[in-house]
Amino acid sequence: MNKSELLNSISEKSGLKKVEAEKALNAFLESVQEALVAGDKVQLVGFGTFEVRDRKAREGRNPRKPDEVIQIPASKAPVFKAGKTLKEAVN
């Protein structure tokens, strides 16, 4: 499902016009992004949790030259952990 299909689904299920559904979805995405940038966790009970995890610096291999060892710098990675209700619905 892409963003357009998601917007159609939200519009049908909520009774909102597509333009309103797009504004709501964009506001949700921006809010989650702002919270993660600020270092906060976004927890939606039953659905899941969005958070940022630190990744340590590590060594890796250059796929084009397998003998070459490269240094991968430390970084932050956004992570989503599915909640219990979502896991049960999928299974």
Tab-separated table of N, CA and C in Angstrom:
chain	number	residue	atom	x	y	z
A	1	MET	N	0.854	-1.172	0.000
A	1	MET	CA	0.000	0.000	0.000
A	1	MET	C	0.898	1.233	0.000
A	2	ASN	N	0.677	2.121	-0.944
A	2	ASN	CA	1.444	3.362	-0.983
A	2	ASN	C	0.643	4.489	-0.329
A	3	LYS	N	1.202	5.690	-0.307
A	3	LYS	CA	0.563	6.802	0.389
A	3	LYS	C	-0.798	7.143	-0.215
A	4	SER	N	-0.909	7.094	-1.521
A	4	SER	CA	-2.172	7.404	-2.184
A	4	SER	C	-3.258	6.411	-1.794
A	5	GLU	N	-2.906	5.135	-1.782
A	5	GLU	CA	-3.872	4.102	-1.388
A	5	GLU	C	-4.243	4.233	0.084
A	6	LEU	N	-3.275	4.594	0.917
A	6	LEU	CA	-3.549	4.805	2.333
A	6	LEU	C	-4.503	5.976	2.517
A	7	LEU	N	-4.295	7.050	1.771
A	7	LEU	CA	-5.186	8.203	1.862
A	7	LEU	C	-6.609	7.840	1.439
A	8	ASN	N	-6.746	7.043	0.381
A	8	ASN	CA	-8.074	6.606	-0.047
A	8	ASN	C	-8.753	5.794	1.059
A	9	SER	N	-8.007	4.910	1.699
A	9	SER	CA	-8.554	4.081	2.765
A	9	SER	C	-8.977	4.938	3.966
A	10	ILE	N	-8.131	5.886	4.357
A	10	ILE	CA	-8.461	6.773	5.473
A	10	ILE	C	-9.708	7.587	5.143
A	11	SER	N	-9.783	8.084	3.928
A	11	SER	CA	-10.921	8.882	3.491
A	11	SER	C	-12.222	8.088	3.555
A	12	GLU	N	-12.196	6.851	3.065
A	12	GLU	CA	-13.390	6.008	3.072
A	12	GLU	C	-13.825	5.641	4.490
A	13	LYS	N	-12.875	5.277	5.338
A	13	LYS	CA	-13.197	4.809	6.686
A	13	LYS	C	-13.604	5.931	7.630
A	14	SER	N	-13.086	7.140	7.396
A	14	SER	CA	-13.370	8.239	8.318
A	14	SER	C	-14.457	9.178	7.821
A	15	GLY	N	-14.777	9.109	6.534
A	15	GLY	CA	-15.760	10.031	5.979
A	15	GLY	C	-15.171	11.400	5.654
A	16	LEU	N	-13.853	11.529	5.755
A	16	LEU	CA	-13.187	12.790	5.416
A	16	LEU	C	-12.972	12.872	3.907
A	17	LYS	N	-12.887	14.099	3.422
A	17	LYS	CA	-12.501	14.283	2.027
A	17	LYS	C	-11.025	13.908	1.906
A	18	LYS	N	-10.609	13.560	0.685
A	18	LYS	CA	-9.219	13.146	0.485
A	18	LYS	C	-8.230	14.239	0.890
A	19	VAL	N	-8.571	15.484	0.631
A	19	VAL	CA	-7.696	16.604	0.989
A	19	VAL	C	-7.548	16.681	2.510
A	20	GLU	N	-8.656	16.494	3.227
A	20	GLU	CA	-8.608	16.527	4.695
A	20	GLU	C	-7.823	15.336	5.236
A	21	ALA	N	-8.008	14.168	4.622
A	21	ALA	CA	-7.284	12.971	5.051
A	21	ALA	C	-5.786	13.169	4.843
A	22	GLU	N	-5.411	13.805	3.733
A	22	GLU	CA	-3.995	14.052	3.466
A	22	GLU	C	-3.409	15.010	4.495
A	23	LYS	N	-4.163	16.058	4.855
A	23	LYS	CA	-3.686	16.997	5.873
A	23	LYS	C	-3.495	16.285	7.209
A	24	ALA	N	-4.437	15.421	7.571
A	24	ALA	CA	-4.349	14.690	8.836
A	24	ALA	C	-3.146	13.746	8.837
A	25	LEU	N	-2.951	13.009	7.755
A	25	LEU	CA	-1.823	12.080	7.663
A	25	LEU	C	-0.501	12.837	7.705
A	26	ASN	N	-0.393	13.931	6.953
A	26	ASN	CA	0.837	14.717	6.948
A	26	ASN	C	1.124	15.306	8.329
A	27	ALA	N	0.076	15.750	9.031
A	27	ALA	CA	0.256	16.289	10.381
A	27	ALA	C	0.752	15.198	11.325
A	28	PHE	N	0.219	13.988	11.195
A	28	PHE	CA	0.665	12.864	12.015
A	28	PHE	C	2.135	12.564	11.752
A	29	LEU	N	2.503	12.465	10.483
A	29	LEU	CA	3.889	12.151	10.125
A	29	LEU	C	4.860	13.229	10.617
A	30	GLU	N	4.482	14.496	10.464
A	30	GLU	CA	5.325	15.594	10.929
A	30	GLU	C	5.469	15.564	12.445
A	31	SER	N	4.387	15.266	13.146
A	31	SER	CA	4.417	15.219	14.608
A	31	SER	C	5.332	14.106	15.102
A	32	VAL	N	5.252	12.943	14.473
A	32	VAL	CA	6.121	11.828	14.852
A	32	VAL	C	7.574	12.195	14.568
A	33	GLN	N	7.837	12.779	13.408
A	33	GLN	CA	9.199	13.167	13.049
A	33	GLN	C	9.759	14.181	14.039
A	34	GLU	N	8.978	15.200	14.394
A	34	GLU	CA	9.435	16.221	15.333
A	34	GLU	C	9.744	15.616	16.696
A	35	ALA	N	8.904	14.692	17.145
A	35	ALA	CA	9.122	14.046	18.442
A	35	ALA	C	10.412	13.230	18.421
A	36	LEU	N	10.654	12.493	17.343
A	36	LEU	CA	11.863	11.678	17.251
A	36	LEU	C	13.119	12.546	17.182
A	37	VAL	N	13.046	13.639	16.445
A	37	VAL	CA	14.182	14.557	16.350
A	37	VAL	C	14.488	15.146	17.729
A	38	ALA	N	13.447	15.399	18.520
A	38	ALA	CA	13.622	15.955	19.863
A	38	ALA	C	14.093	14.898	20.870
A	39	GLY	N	14.164	13.649	20.432
A	39	GLY	CA	14.616	12.578	21.323
A	39	GLY	C	13.509	11.919	22.104
A	40	ASP	N	12.262	12.241	21.779
A	40	ASP	CA	11.112	11.652	22.473
A	40	ASP	C	10.696	10.348	21.820
A	41	LYS	N	9.891	9.590	22.546
A	41	LYS	CA	9.329	8.337	22.057
A	41	LYS	C	7.844	8.578	21.793
A	42	VAL	N	7.307	8.027	20.704
A	42	VAL	CA	5.882	8.138	20.395
A	42	VAL	C	5.273	6.759	20.590
A	43	GLN	N	4.376	6.667	21.584
A	43	GLN	CA	3.799	5.371	21.934
A	43	GLN	C	2.298	5.400	21.673
A	44	LEU	N	1.840	4.521	20.781
A	44	LEU	CA	0.424	4.384	20.470
A	44	LEU	C	-0.008	3.023	21.004
A	45	VAL	N	-0.711	3.031	22.141
A	45	VAL	CA	-1.072	1.797	22.825
A	45	VAL	C	-1.843	0.876	21.882
A	46	GLY	N	-1.386	-0.363	21.787
A	46	GLY	CA	-2.022	-1.356	20.931
A	46	GLY	C	-1.482	-1.368	19.512
A	47	PHE	N	-0.916	-0.256	19.069
A	47	PHE	CA	-0.388	-0.183	17.711
A	47	PHE	C	1.116	-0.382	17.702
A	48	GLY	N	1.833	0.458	18.453
A	48	GLY	CA	3.274	0.310	18.505
A	48	GLY	C	3.968	1.560	18.994
A	49	THR	N	5.299	1.506	18.965
A	49	THR	CA	6.123	2.590	19.480
A	49	THR	C	7.175	2.990	18.442
A	50	PHE	N	7.285	4.293	18.230
A	50	PHE	CA	8.338	4.859	17.396
A	50	PHE	C	9.382	5.429	18.336
A	51	GLU	N	10.667	5.106	18.103
A	51	GLU	CA	11.721	5.665	18.923
A	51	GLU	C	13.018	5.735	18.131
A	52	VAL	N	14.013	6.424	18.695
A	52	VAL	CA	15.325	6.540	18.065
A	52	VAL	C	16.309	5.741	18.906
A	53	ARG	N	17.109	4.919	18.246
A	53	ARG	CA	18.136	4.142	18.928
A	53	ARG	C	19.500	4.546	18.390
A	54	ASP	N	20.465	4.566	19.291
A	54	ASP	CA	21.841	4.880	18.905
A	54	ASP	C	22.508	3.629	18.360
A	55	ARG	N	23.221	3.798	17.270
A	55	ARG	CA	24.004	2.703	16.695
A	55	ARG	C	25.472	3.023	16.917
A	56	LYS	N	26.208	2.075	17.449
A	56	LYS	CA	27.622	2.270	17.725
A	56	LYS	C	28.434	2.293	16.430
A	57	ALA	N	29.595	2.919	16.519
A	57	ALA	CA	30.535	2.875	15.395
A	57	ALA	C	31.030	1.435	15.265
A	58	ARG	N	31.276	1.006	14.053
A	58	ARG	CA	31.700	-0.381	13.853
A	58	ARG	C	32.509	-0.499	12.568
A	59	GLU	N	33.120	-1.656	12.412
A	59	GLU	CA	33.857	-1.941	11.191
A	59	GLU	C	32.957	-2.701	10.231
A	60	GLY	N	33.143	-2.445	8.958
A	60	GLY	CA	32.392	-3.156	7.940
A	60	GLY	C	33.304	-3.499	6.780
A	61	ARG	N	32.758	-4.129	5.787
A	61	ARG	CA	33.536	-4.495	4.594
A	61	ARG	C	32.955	-3.780	3.383
A	62	ASN	N	33.833	-3.359	2.511
A	62	ASN	CA	33.433	-2.740	1.260
A	62	ASN	C	32.937	-3.856	0.342
A	63	PRO	N	31.654	-3.825	-0.074
A	63	PRO	CA	31.138	-4.908	-0.911
A	63	PRO	C	31.846	-5.045	-2.261
A	64	ARG	N	32.414	-3.954	-2.753
A	64	ARG	CA	33.123	-4.021	-4.037
A	64	ARG	C	34.530	-4.592	-3.880
A	65	LYS	N	35.098	-4.401	-2.693
A	65	LYS	CA	36.438	-4.920	-2.397
A	65	LYS	C	36.355	-5.630	-1.042
A	66	PRO	N	35.982	-6.902	-1.021
A	66	PRO	CA	35.749	-7.610	0.250
A	66	PRO	C	36.937	-7.614	1.212
A	67	ASP	N	38.154	-7.403	0.714
A	67	ASP	CA	39.316	-7.390	1.587
A	67	ASP	C	39.472	-6.055	2.320
A	68	GLU	N	38.803	-5.019	1.826
A	68	GLU	CA	38.943	-3.682	2.405
A	68	GLU	C	38.005	-3.512	3.602
A	69	VAL	N	38.581	-3.147	4.742
A	69	VAL	CA	37.799	-2.891	5.955
A	69	VAL	C	37.537	-1.389	6.024
A	70	ILE	N	36.274	-1.016	6.279
A	70	ILE	CA	35.920	0.397	6.380
A	70	ILE	C	35.326	0.668	7.758
A	71	GLN	N	35.434	1.906	8.196
A	71	GLN	CA	34.870	2.319	9.472
A	71	GLN	C	33.487	2.919	9.218
A	72	ILE	N	32.480	2.387	9.905
A	72	ILE	CA	31.124	2.913	9.810
A	72	ILE	C	30.904	3.765	11.059
A	73	PRO	N	30.613	5.057	10.901
A	73	PRO	CA	30.483	5.934	12.071
A	73	PRO	C	29.212	5.645	12.876
A	74	ALA	N	29.216	6.087	14.121
A	74	ALA	CA	28.029	5.967	14.970
A	74	ALA	C	26.904	6.798	14.352
A	75	SER	N	25.667	6.359	14.559
A	75	SER	CA	24.521	7.084	14.007
A	75	SER	C	23.288	6.823	14.862
A	76	LYS	N	22.234	7.505	14.535
A	76	LYS	CA	20.942	7.293	15.192
A	76	LYS	C	19.998	6.718	14.153
A	77	ALA	N	19.165	5.764	14.575
A	77	ALA	CA	18.254	5.111	13.639
A	77	ALA	C	16.832	5.120	14.199
A	78	PRO	N	15.851	5.574	13.399
A	78	PRO	CA	14.468	5.482	13.844
A	78	PRO	C	14.020	4.026	13.805
A	79	VAL	N	13.248	3.624	14.833
A	79	VAL	CA	12.828	2.234	14.961
A	79	VAL	C	11.337	2.199	15.300
A	80	PHE	N	10.633	1.226	14.744
A	80	PHE	CA	9.232	0.995	15.092
A	80	PHE	C	9.115	-0.394	15.702
A	81	LYS	N	8.490	-0.469	16.863
A	81	LYS	CA	8.249	-1.755	17.510
A	81	LYS	C	6.739	-1.948	17.574
A	82	ALA	N	6.249	-2.998	16.939
A	82	ALA	CA	4.811	-3.260	16.885
A	82	ALA	C	4.266	-3.602	18.262
A	83	GLY	N	3.058	-3.127	18.555
A	83	GLY	CA	2.399	-3.420	19.816
A	83	GLY	C	1.704	-4.770	19.770
A	84	LYS	N	1.242	-5.215	20.932
A	84	LYS	CA	0.635	-6.533	21.074
A	84	LYS	C	-0.602	-6.697	20.181
A	85	THR	N	-1.478	-5.699	20.174
A	85	THR	CA	-2.714	-5.794	19.377
A	85	THR	C	-2.408	-5.908	17.892
A	86	LEU	N	-1.435	-5.125	17.414
A	86	LEU	CA	-1.057	-5.178	15.998
A	86	LEU	C	-0.448	-6.529	15.650
A	87	LYS	N	0.413	-7.041	16.519
A	87	LYS	CA	1.011	-8.361	16.273
A	87	LYS	C	-0.055	-9.449	16.194
A	88	GLU	N	-1.017	-9.397	17.103
A	88	GLU	CA	-2.089	-10.401	17.108
A	88	GLU	C	-2.944	-10.295	15.860
A	89	ALA	N	-3.216	-9.076	15.399
A	89	ALA	CA	-4.041	-8.879	14.202
A	89	ALA	C	-3.347	-9.443	12.966
A	90	VAL	N	-2.028	-9.274	12.886
A	90	VAL	CA	-1.267	-9.751	11.740
A	90	VAL	C	-1.187	-11.282	11.751
A	91	ASN	N	-1.015	-11.843	12.926
A	91	ASN	CA	-0.912	-13.291	13.029
A	91	ASN	C	-2.282	-13.903	13.054
